């Protein structure tokens, strides 16, 4: 019985093609494996003899013997000397039905004011290709192997020169560690703070959520420190008993505040007095539209500050290129942590960026992008003034986003929901506060990846969606909503 | 007094060049910053008035005002309305003297039998460049932004097709997670095992040290499981009470054993019975020289096995490309852990590899490399037979390394030391055992990155260095050492 069943099953399942580039024995193995996995050949089925199957399929017997031996070695078949070859499917399990989790249904997004994405359609593909080509034509072979645990020397040298020139840092190539963007930088620093006995990581409030996640993942307690229009409040930091602080001095995320000169000095004094560490997240300082950007705090105190930057906002997040300038005493710890995590970042990308930087292509790209983003910022502010005059935009003329506080009494969640229903994705500010319920409502508009026309239309759609956003408000009031009426204080 | 000093100091330090692409005010800022950092302008020095400095330097006053304002904002200078501008160096600290840690002095290495490195001089640079060019010319812009947390779909599809065909896996694209090589894969899996309540990670003994490091870093206890000539000993695994096991079934590292068919079935039965997880490290299975490689265990039990592979041994470690095939129930956890760690791997590299794979270039590269590595393996075994007949090489004809046990009584450390003195770097096997002191001595010869001529010379140099390796042995015995004499049992 089993023999008969097997034979017919085998005939059914085995389909070999002479024009397939795969050798015949491999094709046979594949077909038999699939049949066993899918239970078309059930457990303990006796297989036909190699001679019989070879005859049936018009193959030389050697091909079948080879396939059987392979499948015995892999555990799909079993054979005993002198005995029959049998399916050994106890070990296998049926393949589950293909079950890609369905993506959750969301209303169509026509315009997305998402934050943190540059305009990747402007990525200088041909110039980048030239850099890659030079690297592939010229780089010594060892650059394709494992690199120094700090990253490619070429890139560290190019970055030291660029950052010292443009960001006022005090960096040497041997103090720089290359990593996969700021997310990884944060993890590495949190790990090293914890490993050296630290327990508390101060974070800006409001501030980026990544810092809180990284603290928690490393076993540190995140300590929220308030931020006002001059940046992080140093008096609160002094009372925090924190071992380190993560902050965004050049352009606070999300409020856009710039850390004042007094507070910069006080920050360094705090770090000196408490032997504490500062992680300076210089995430979008290349984009300042009204004046030269404020230089990095790292330049004031290179032994207290770890400086972090990335190419995610300036070139493309997909490059996954980030960098840290690390005080001498911590370079080994950070580089070792990076090494343990993933053995370093992709080397061709590092070398291409080194070439791109040292040829001035990065400066050129930034000079090209600044007026584009500035025009979008201007378009956004103009549209807000025109269509949503009750909003109060704040922050320096910089970066890739604007925030605006909502008038009191306007519910942030309701605004986001109405905008979404109109096809416009907006982002609220409450999520960035430690006390979300008590936090003032506000909106975050990223303009990095939307055109001026989209900005204009998006804000108009939001304004229309807001008309009558107060439940029960009479529609007859000329469609005026709380957001359409200019605030008395505005 | 200060005024005079300042003025002369300023004259000394400021060097502006009209042909410098940097604007004059930026040059002035840079020079003043450097002077303050280096204490050439000490703390509290009164700066010359903007008018005086402008006259002195032949600049318009606006340039100096702009530079002063910038440096005040950055915290290097302070000014009060109506008062003088002063150096504010309390916050700064003197830059430490450039202090690159000197690399430790080691004897010159002429020939390095290092393990784990492919021959990167054979990297197909022009073919890779073609793939990169196609990607840069054709990929949609969103591929340059943040990707799906599992990695680029193009690559996951190409890998599923390749691995199912060549490695006998049962993979769908939506089960694959792209990461930065095996080191990161190990960290991600250890993290997820721990996060789901696991406490014990079984590792092969002898085995790779990375698995022990990853276990420890994630808070898991590594549990060594012995390996014999049929691979990991499943009876010991059954007694281990482990939540997961990391192993190298196709070609055990370092001994070269292949997991037998019986043990493959027993491994899967163990995982099913204990609801445990298997991490299959398929690190060099593409290189099998005497027969087709054994298919992946993952194909037998796709809901129990996480399969891990990388391009580090087949193409180049510098690509930092690795992949995991993950059981359905764990895909989200692994992808989320990868996302939190570094927001994904470099996208251009992923897309280029997808192109390279789907055009058959990867198969072509492997077909080209196999005879090269096989010839090196043959050269190594021949040289060992000729010059060091007392060594006992073991393991399948596969991979990029050979191990050989030392005759009892020969000290591993002494052999490594003598070889190093002769300019040949060898690697011992004791380090891969949990009980290093009791472990048998042995040598690991990587042949991926040495030519046949280097292999021949390297082994000859080692043999010469070993002559008289037994302290006090009479030199007169025709230079015969314990390694030169063929073992009685060999």
PDB file of C-alpha atoms in Angstrom, chain A residues 22 25-26 29-30 33 37 66 69-70 72-77 88 90-101 116-118 120-123 125-126 128-129 132-133 135-147 150 164-170 172 174-175 180-181 183-185 187 210 259-262 264-266 268-269 272 291-304 312-313 315-320 328 332 338-349, chain B residues 22 25-26 29-30 33 37 66 69-70 72-77 88 90-101 116-118 120-123 125-126 128-129 132-133 135-147 150 164-170 172 174-175 180-181 183-185 187 210 259-262 264-266 268-269 272 291-304 312-313 315-320 328 332 338-349:
ATOM      1  CA  UNK A  22      19.707  24.128 -11.157  1.00  0.00           C
ATOM      2  CA  UNK A  25      19.586  16.279  -8.421  1.00  0.00           C
ATOM      3  CA  UNK A  26      19.000  19.660  -6.775  1.00  0.00           C
ATOM      4  CA  UNK A  29      15.744  17.420  -3.773  1.00  0.00           C
ATOM      5  CA  UNK A  30      13.741  20.600  -3.836  1.00  0.00           C
ATOM      6  CA  UNK A  33      11.548  18.522   0.315  1.00  0.00           C
ATOM      7  CA  UNK A  37       6.951  19.672   4.171  1.00  0.00           C
ATOM      8  CA  UNK A  66      22.608  11.781  -4.753  1.00  0.00           C
ATOM      9  CA  UNK A  69      21.659  10.929   0.292  1.00  0.00           C
ATOM     10  CA  UNK A  70      21.304  14.655   0.577  1.00  0.00           C
ATOM     11  CA  UNK A  72      18.914  11.732   4.486  1.00  0.00           C
ATOM     12  CA  UNK A  73      21.735  14.016   5.639  1.00  0.00           C
ATOM     13  CA  UNK A  74      19.285  16.873   6.025  1.00  0.00           C
ATOM     14  CA  UNK A  75      16.847  14.755   8.030  1.00  0.00           C
ATOM     15  CA  UNK A  76      13.936  14.625   5.549  1.00  0.00           C
ATOM     16  CA  UNK A  77      14.460  10.925   4.738  1.00  0.00           C
ATOM     17  CA  UNK A  88      11.068  11.101   8.192  1.00  0.00           C
ATOM     18  CA  UNK A  90       8.358  13.678  12.525  1.00  0.00           C
ATOM     19  CA  UNK A  91      10.950  16.378  12.732  1.00  0.00           C
ATOM     20  CA  UNK A  92       9.219  18.627  10.267  1.00  0.00           C
ATOM     21  CA  UNK A  93       6.134  20.654  10.815  1.00  0.00           C
ATOM     22  CA  UNK A  94       3.638  21.759   8.228  1.00  0.00           C
ATOM     23  CA  UNK A  95       4.424  25.177   6.795  1.00  0.00           C
ATOM     24  CA  UNK A  96       1.895  27.604   8.146  1.00  0.00           C
ATOM     25  CA  UNK A  97      -0.290  29.254   5.582  1.00  0.00           C
ATOM     26  CA  UNK A  98       1.345  32.409   4.329  1.00  0.00           C
ATOM     27  CA  UNK A  99       0.119  34.929   6.861  1.00  0.00           C
ATOM     28  CA  UNK A 100       1.475  38.402   6.308  1.00  0.00           C
ATOM     29  CA  UNK A 101      -0.134  40.543   8.991  1.00  0.00           C
ATOM     30  CA  UNK A 116      12.225  64.484  10.611  1.00  0.00           C
ATOM     31  CA  UNK A 117      12.313  63.590   6.962  1.00  0.00           C
ATOM     32  CA  UNK A 118      14.346  65.627   4.519  1.00  0.00           C
ATOM     33  CA  UNK A 120      14.805  62.607  -0.386  1.00  0.00           C
ATOM     34  CA  UNK A 121      13.721  63.438  -3.944  1.00  0.00           C
ATOM     35  CA  UNK A 122      16.558  66.000  -3.787  1.00  0.00           C
ATOM     36  CA  UNK A 123      19.195  63.424  -2.868  1.00  0.00           C
ATOM     37  CA  UNK A 125      22.105  60.642  -6.776  1.00  0.00           C
ATOM     38  CA  UNK A 126      24.577  61.270  -9.564  1.00  0.00           C
ATOM     39  CA  UNK A 128      26.800  60.232  -4.779  1.00  0.00           C
ATOM     40  CA  UNK A 129      27.308  57.684  -7.549  1.00  0.00           C
ATOM     41  CA  UNK A 132      30.836  55.488  -4.822  1.00  0.00           C
ATOM     42  CA  UNK A 133      32.570  54.891  -8.151  1.00  0.00           C
ATOM     43  CA  UNK A 135      35.680  54.480  -3.790  1.00  0.00           C
ATOM     44  CA  UNK A 136      35.144  51.229  -5.700  1.00  0.00           C
ATOM     45  CA  UNK A 137      37.889  52.126  -8.164  1.00  0.00           C
ATOM     46  CA  UNK A 138      40.432  53.400  -5.689  1.00  0.00           C
ATOM     47  CA  UNK A 139      39.901  52.192  -2.118  1.00  0.00           C
ATOM     48  CA  UNK A 140      42.436  49.651  -0.849  1.00  0.00           C
ATOM     49  CA  UNK A 141      40.914  46.193  -0.432  1.00  0.00           C
ATOM     50  CA  UNK A 142      41.210  46.194   3.345  1.00  0.00           C
ATOM     51  CA  UNK A 143      38.545  48.898   3.469  1.00  0.00           C
ATOM     52  CA  UNK A 144      36.064  46.173   2.457  1.00  0.00           C
ATOM     53  CA  UNK A 145      36.915  44.113   5.509  1.00  0.00           C
ATOM     54  CA  UNK A 146      36.281  44.890   9.155  1.00  0.00           C
ATOM     55  CA  UNK A 147      37.366  48.455   9.927  1.00  0.00           C
ATOM     56  CA  UNK A 150      35.694  53.799  15.380  1.00  0.00           C
ATOM     57  CA  UNK A 164      35.455  72.073  13.237  1.00  0.00           C
ATOM     58  CA  UNK A 165      34.958  74.462  10.356  1.00  0.00           C
ATOM     59  CA  UNK A 166      31.169  74.608  10.214  1.00  0.00           C
ATOM     60  CA  UNK A 167      30.002  73.689  13.703  1.00  0.00           C
ATOM     61  CA  UNK A 168      32.809  75.130  15.803  1.00  0.00           C
ATOM     62  CA  UNK A 169      33.653  71.773  17.374  1.00  0.00           C
ATOM     63  CA  UNK A 170      37.100  70.835  18.671  1.00  0.00           C
ATOM     64  CA  UNK A 172      40.315  65.120  16.130  1.00  0.00           C
ATOM     65  CA  UNK A 174      40.759  59.706  16.637  1.00  0.00           C
ATOM     66  CA  UNK A 175      37.934  60.984  18.863  1.00  0.00           C
ATOM     67  CA  UNK A 180      24.154  54.147  12.257  1.00  0.00           C
ATOM     68  CA  UNK A 181      22.470  57.493  12.790  1.00  0.00           C
ATOM     69  CA  UNK A 183      19.239  56.403  17.262  1.00  0.00           C
ATOM     70  CA  UNK A 184      22.249  54.154  17.645  1.00  0.00           C
ATOM     71  CA  UNK A 185      24.391  56.993  19.024  1.00  0.00           C
ATOM     72  CA  UNK A 187      21.915  53.748  22.645  1.00  0.00           C
ATOM     73  CA  UNK A 210      13.927  58.352  21.722  1.00  0.00           C
ATOM     74  CA  UNK A 259      20.040  77.602  24.203  1.00  0.00           C
ATOM     75  CA  UNK A 260      21.123  81.054  25.426  1.00  0.00           C
ATOM     76  CA  UNK A 261      24.741  82.032  25.959  1.00  0.00           C
ATOM     77  CA  UNK A 262      24.286  82.183  29.742  1.00  0.00           C
ATOM     78  CA  UNK A 264      25.542  77.310  27.616  1.00  0.00           C
ATOM     79  CA  UNK A 265      28.099  78.495  30.136  1.00  0.00           C
ATOM     80  CA  UNK A 266      25.975  77.262  33.032  1.00  0.00           C
ATOM     81  CA  UNK A 268      29.319  73.421  31.089  1.00  0.00           C
ATOM     82  CA  UNK A 269      29.789  74.634  34.668  1.00  0.00           C
ATOM     83  CA  UNK A 272      32.348  70.302  35.446  1.00  0.00           C
ATOM     84  CA  UNK A 291      21.814  83.940  10.673  1.00  0.00           C
ATOM     85  CA  UNK A 292      24.797  81.678  11.142  1.00  0.00           C
ATOM     86  CA  UNK A 293      23.920  78.714  13.356  1.00  0.00           C
ATOM     87  CA  UNK A 294      25.159  78.743  16.926  1.00  0.00           C
ATOM     88  CA  UNK A 295      28.364  76.742  17.247  1.00  0.00           C
ATOM     89  CA  UNK A 296      28.369  73.444  19.070  1.00  0.00           C
ATOM     90  CA  UNK A 297      28.674  73.382  22.864  1.00  0.00           C
ATOM     91  CA  UNK A 298      31.261  70.636  22.346  1.00  0.00           C
ATOM     92  CA  UNK A 299      33.723  73.312  21.253  1.00  0.00           C
ATOM     93  CA  UNK A 300      33.479  74.921  24.696  1.00  0.00           C
ATOM     94  CA  UNK A 301      34.091  71.731  26.653  1.00  0.00           C
ATOM     95  CA  UNK A 302      35.437  68.846  24.586  1.00  0.00           C
ATOM     96  CA  UNK A 303      36.084  66.715  27.673  1.00  0.00           C
ATOM     97  CA  UNK A 304      32.518  67.067  28.981  1.00  0.00           C
ATOM     98  CA  UNK A 312      19.633  61.702   8.120  1.00  0.00           C
ATOM     99  CA  UNK A 313      18.324  65.279   7.977  1.00  0.00           C
ATOM    100  CA  UNK A 315      21.162  63.842   2.920  1.00  0.00           C
ATOM    101  CA  UNK A 316      18.969  60.795   3.498  1.00  0.00           C
ATOM    102  CA  UNK A 317      17.964  58.641   6.467  1.00  0.00           C
ATOM    103  CA  UNK A 318      18.582  55.552   4.321  1.00  0.00           C
ATOM    104  CA  UNK A 319      22.330  56.164   4.483  1.00  0.00           C
ATOM    105  CA  UNK A 320      22.216  55.324   8.210  1.00  0.00           C
ATOM    106  CA  UNK A 328      39.303  61.168  25.094  1.00  0.00           C
ATOM    107  CA  UNK A 332      37.442  53.326  23.826  1.00  0.00           C
ATOM    108  CA  UNK A 338      29.676  49.976  18.831  1.00  0.00           C
ATOM    109  CA  UNK A 339      31.894  47.028  17.932  1.00  0.00           C
ATOM    110  CA  UNK A 340      29.970  44.665  20.192  1.00  0.00           C
ATOM    111  CA  UNK A 341      26.637  45.868  18.835  1.00  0.00           C
ATOM    112  CA  UNK A 342      27.203  45.283  15.142  1.00  0.00           C
ATOM    113  CA  UNK A 343      30.919  45.233  14.191  1.00  0.00           C
ATOM    114  CA  UNK A 344      30.745  48.669  12.616  1.00  0.00           C
ATOM    115  CA  UNK A 345      28.749  50.515   9.977  1.00  0.00           C
ATOM    116  CA  UNK A 346      28.736  49.814   6.231  1.00  0.00           C
ATOM    117  CA  UNK A 347      32.141  50.728   4.834  1.00  0.00           C
ATOM    118  CA  UNK A 348      31.344  51.744   1.246  1.00  0.00           C
ATOM    119  CA  UNK A 349      28.814  54.247   2.567  1.00  0.00           C
TER     120      UNK A 349
ATOM    121  CA  UNK B  22      34.823  80.850   4.226  1.00  0.00           C
ATOM    122  CA  UNK B  25      33.280  86.894   9.730  1.00  0.00           C
ATOM    123  CA  UNK B  26      33.443  83.098   9.939  1.00  0.00           C
ATOM    124  CA  UNK B  29      35.136  83.659  14.589  1.00  0.00           C
ATOM    125  CA  UNK B  30      37.251  80.585  14.005  1.00  0.00           C
ATOM    126  CA  UNK B  33      37.509  80.616  19.131  1.00  0.00           C
ATOM    127  CA  UNK B  37      40.370  77.613  23.616  1.00  0.00           C
ATOM    128  CA  UNK B  66      28.739  89.806  13.440  1.00  0.00           C
ATOM    129  CA  UNK B  69      27.634  88.462  18.347  1.00  0.00           C
ATOM    130  CA  UNK B  70      28.144  84.913  17.197  1.00  0.00           C
ATOM    131  CA  UNK B  72      28.625  85.780  22.546  1.00  0.00           C
ATOM    132  CA  UNK B  73      25.773  83.514  21.514  1.00  0.00           C
ATOM    133  CA  UNK B  74      28.098  80.537  21.609  1.00  0.00           C
ATOM    134  CA  UNK B  75      29.425  81.433  25.071  1.00  0.00           C
ATOM    135  CA  UNK B  76      33.040  82.308  24.167  1.00  0.00           C
ATOM    136  CA  UNK B  77      32.568  86.035  24.797  1.00  0.00           C
ATOM    137  CA  UNK B  88      34.394  84.170  28.887  1.00  0.00           C
ATOM    138  CA  UNK B  90      35.444  79.877  32.499  1.00  0.00           C
ATOM    139  CA  UNK B  91      33.160  77.581  30.597  1.00  0.00           C
ATOM    140  CA  UNK B  92      35.869  76.348  28.314  1.00  0.00           C
ATOM    141  CA  UNK B  93      38.674  74.024  29.160  1.00  0.00           C
ATOM    142  CA  UNK B  94      42.061  73.845  27.529  1.00  0.00           C
ATOM    143  CA  UNK B  95      42.131  71.380  24.651  1.00  0.00           C
ATOM    144  CA  UNK B  96      44.160  68.420  25.740  1.00  0.00           C
ATOM    145  CA  UNK B  97      47.290  67.830  23.752  1.00  0.00           C
ATOM    146  CA  UNK B  98      46.497  65.618  20.797  1.00  0.00           C
ATOM    147  CA  UNK B  99      46.823  62.222  22.379  1.00  0.00           C
ATOM    148  CA  UNK B 100      46.052  59.406  20.010  1.00  0.00           C
ATOM    149  CA  UNK B 101      46.638  56.258  22.026  1.00  0.00           C
ATOM    150  CA  UNK B 116      36.664  34.687   9.253  1.00  0.00           C
ATOM    151  CA  UNK B 117      37.882  36.951   6.520  1.00  0.00           C
ATOM    152  CA  UNK B 118      37.124  36.202   2.900  1.00  0.00           C
ATOM    153  CA  UNK B 120      38.305  40.932  -0.185  1.00  0.00           C
ATOM    154  CA  UNK B 121      40.713  41.505  -3.074  1.00  0.00           C
ATOM    155  CA  UNK B 122      38.272  39.321  -5.049  1.00  0.00           C
ATOM    156  CA  UNK B 123      35.280  41.518  -4.263  1.00  0.00           C
ATOM    157  CA  UNK B 125      33.835  45.818  -7.539  1.00  0.00           C
ATOM    158  CA  UNK B 126      32.673  46.567 -11.073  1.00  0.00           C
ATOM    159  CA  UNK B 128      28.726  45.795  -7.500  1.00  0.00           C
ATOM    160  CA  UNK B 129      29.098  49.261  -9.003  1.00  0.00           C
ATOM    161  CA  UNK B 132      24.626  50.471  -7.193  1.00  0.00           C
ATOM    162  CA  UNK B 133      24.245  52.457 -10.393  1.00  0.00           C
ATOM    163  CA  UNK B 135      19.696  51.392  -7.762  1.00  0.00           C
ATOM    164  CA  UNK B 136      20.645  55.074  -7.876  1.00  0.00           C
ATOM    165  CA  UNK B 137      19.121  55.447 -11.333  1.00  0.00           C
ATOM    166  CA  UNK B 138      15.954  53.513 -10.733  1.00  0.00           C
ATOM    167  CA  UNK B 139      14.977  53.174  -7.076  1.00  0.00           C
ATOM    168  CA  UNK B 140      11.953  55.208  -5.965  1.00  0.00           C
ATOM    169  CA  UNK B 141      12.908  58.088  -3.679  1.00  0.00           C
ATOM    170  CA  UNK B 142      11.203  56.611  -0.634  1.00  0.00           C
ATOM    171  CA  UNK B 143      13.845  53.861  -0.590  1.00  0.00           C
ATOM    172  CA  UNK B 144      16.285  56.546   0.598  1.00  0.00           C
ATOM    173  CA  UNK B 145      14.163  57.304   3.632  1.00  0.00           C
ATOM    174  CA  UNK B 146      13.433  55.091   6.620  1.00  0.00           C
ATOM    175  CA  UNK B 147      12.434  51.618   5.439  1.00  0.00           C
ATOM    176  CA  UNK B 150      12.346  44.422   8.506  1.00  0.00           C
ATOM    177  CA  UNK B 164      14.924  28.528  -0.396  1.00  0.00           C
ATOM    178  CA  UNK B 165      16.683  27.436  -3.573  1.00  0.00           C
ATOM    179  CA  UNK B 166      20.248  27.065  -2.304  1.00  0.00           C
ATOM    180  CA  UNK B 167      19.937  26.436   1.422  1.00  0.00           C
ATOM    181  CA  UNK B 168      16.674  24.497   1.523  1.00  0.00           C
ATOM    182  CA  UNK B 169      15.004  26.989   3.842  1.00  0.00           C
ATOM    183  CA  UNK B 170      11.262  27.607   3.983  1.00  0.00           C
ATOM    184  CA  UNK B 172       8.784  34.107   2.905  1.00  0.00           C
ATOM    185  CA  UNK B 174       7.715  38.902   5.303  1.00  0.00           C
ATOM    186  CA  UNK B 175       9.573  36.621   7.739  1.00  0.00           C
ATOM    187  CA  UNK B 180      24.179  44.405  10.178  1.00  0.00           C
ATOM    188  CA  UNK B 181      25.817  40.997   9.937  1.00  0.00           C
ATOM    189  CA  UNK B 183      26.989  39.967  15.340  1.00  0.00           C
ATOM    190  CA  UNK B 184      23.886  42.109  15.400  1.00  0.00           C
ATOM    191  CA  UNK B 185      21.633  39.137  14.611  1.00  0.00           C
ATOM    192  CA  UNK B 187      22.263  40.481  19.866  1.00  0.00           C
ATOM    193  CA  UNK B 210      30.350  36.025  20.334  1.00  0.00           C
ATOM    194  CA  UNK B 259      25.478  17.907  12.455  1.00  0.00           C
ATOM    195  CA  UNK B 260      24.323  14.350  11.696  1.00  0.00           C
ATOM    196  CA  UNK B 261      20.877  13.524  10.355  1.00  0.00           C
ATOM    197  CA  UNK B 262      19.859  11.828  13.628  1.00  0.00           C
ATOM    198  CA  UNK B 264      19.097  17.251  13.322  1.00  0.00           C
ATOM    199  CA  UNK B 265      15.876  15.347  13.962  1.00  0.00           C
ATOM    200  CA  UNK B 266      16.617  15.163  17.694  1.00  0.00           C
ATOM    201  CA  UNK B 268      13.946  19.722  16.314  1.00  0.00           C
ATOM    202  CA  UNK B 269      12.244  17.216  18.640  1.00  0.00           C
ATOM    203  CA  UNK B 272       9.220  21.084  20.017  1.00  0.00           C
ATOM    204  CA  UNK B 291      29.552  17.618  -2.016  1.00  0.00           C
ATOM    205  CA  UNK B 292      26.432  19.742  -1.896  1.00  0.00           C
ATOM    206  CA  UNK B 293      26.109  21.500   1.468  1.00  0.00           C
ATOM    207  CA  UNK B 294      23.627  20.143   3.963  1.00  0.00           C
ATOM    208  CA  UNK B 295      20.383  22.108   3.798  1.00  0.00           C
ATOM    209  CA  UNK B 296      19.384  24.390   6.630  1.00  0.00           C
ATOM    210  CA  UNK B 297      17.658  22.964   9.710  1.00  0.00           C
ATOM    211  CA  UNK B 298      15.238  25.883   9.371  1.00  0.00           C
ATOM    212  CA  UNK B 299      13.618  24.047   6.456  1.00  0.00           C
ATOM    213  CA  UNK B 300      12.685  21.203   8.799  1.00  0.00           C
ATOM    214  CA  UNK B 301      11.098  23.381  11.449  1.00  0.00           C
ATOM    215  CA  UNK B 302      10.399  26.946  10.361  1.00  0.00           C
ATOM    216  CA  UNK B 303       8.419  27.729  13.511  1.00  0.00           C
ATOM    217  CA  UNK B 304      11.230  26.619  15.832  1.00  0.00           C
ATOM    218  CA  UNK B 312      30.548  38.771   5.439  1.00  0.00           C
ATOM    219  CA  UNK B 313      32.116  35.445   4.411  1.00  0.00           C
ATOM    220  CA  UNK B 315      31.300  38.977  -0.335  1.00  0.00           C
ATOM    221  CA  UNK B 316      32.844  41.369   2.190  1.00  0.00           C
ATOM    222  CA  UNK B 317      32.462  42.088   5.907  1.00  0.00           C
ATOM    223  CA  UNK B 318      32.449  45.807   5.097  1.00  0.00           C
ATOM    224  CA  UNK B 319      28.988  45.496   3.565  1.00  0.00           C
ATOM    225  CA  UNK B 320      27.612  44.744   7.048  1.00  0.00           C
ATOM    226  CA  UNK B 328       5.972  34.108  12.346  1.00  0.00           C
ATOM    227  CA  UNK B 332       7.480  41.630  15.074  1.00  0.00           C
ATOM    228  CA  UNK B 338      16.260  46.074  15.211  1.00  0.00           C
ATOM    229  CA  UNK B 339      14.314  49.300  14.772  1.00  0.00           C
ATOM    230  CA  UNK B 340      15.016  50.420  18.327  1.00  0.00           C
ATOM    231  CA  UNK B 341      18.707  49.583  17.996  1.00  0.00           C
ATOM    232  CA  UNK B 342      19.535  51.625  14.919  1.00  0.00           C
ATOM    233  CA  UNK B 343      16.456  52.342  12.739  1.00  0.00           C
ATOM    234  CA  UNK B 344      17.530  49.812  10.119  1.00  0.00           C
ATOM    235  CA  UNK B 345      20.515  48.997   7.935  1.00  0.00           C
ATOM    236  CA  UNK B 346      21.894  51.112   5.097  1.00  0.00           C
ATOM    237  CA  UNK B 347      19.362  51.114   2.276  1.00  0.00           C
ATOM    238  CA  UNK B 348      21.543  51.540  -0.814  1.00  0.00           C
ATOM    239  CA  UNK B 349      23.570  48.511   0.238  1.00  0.00           C
TER     240      UNK B 349
END
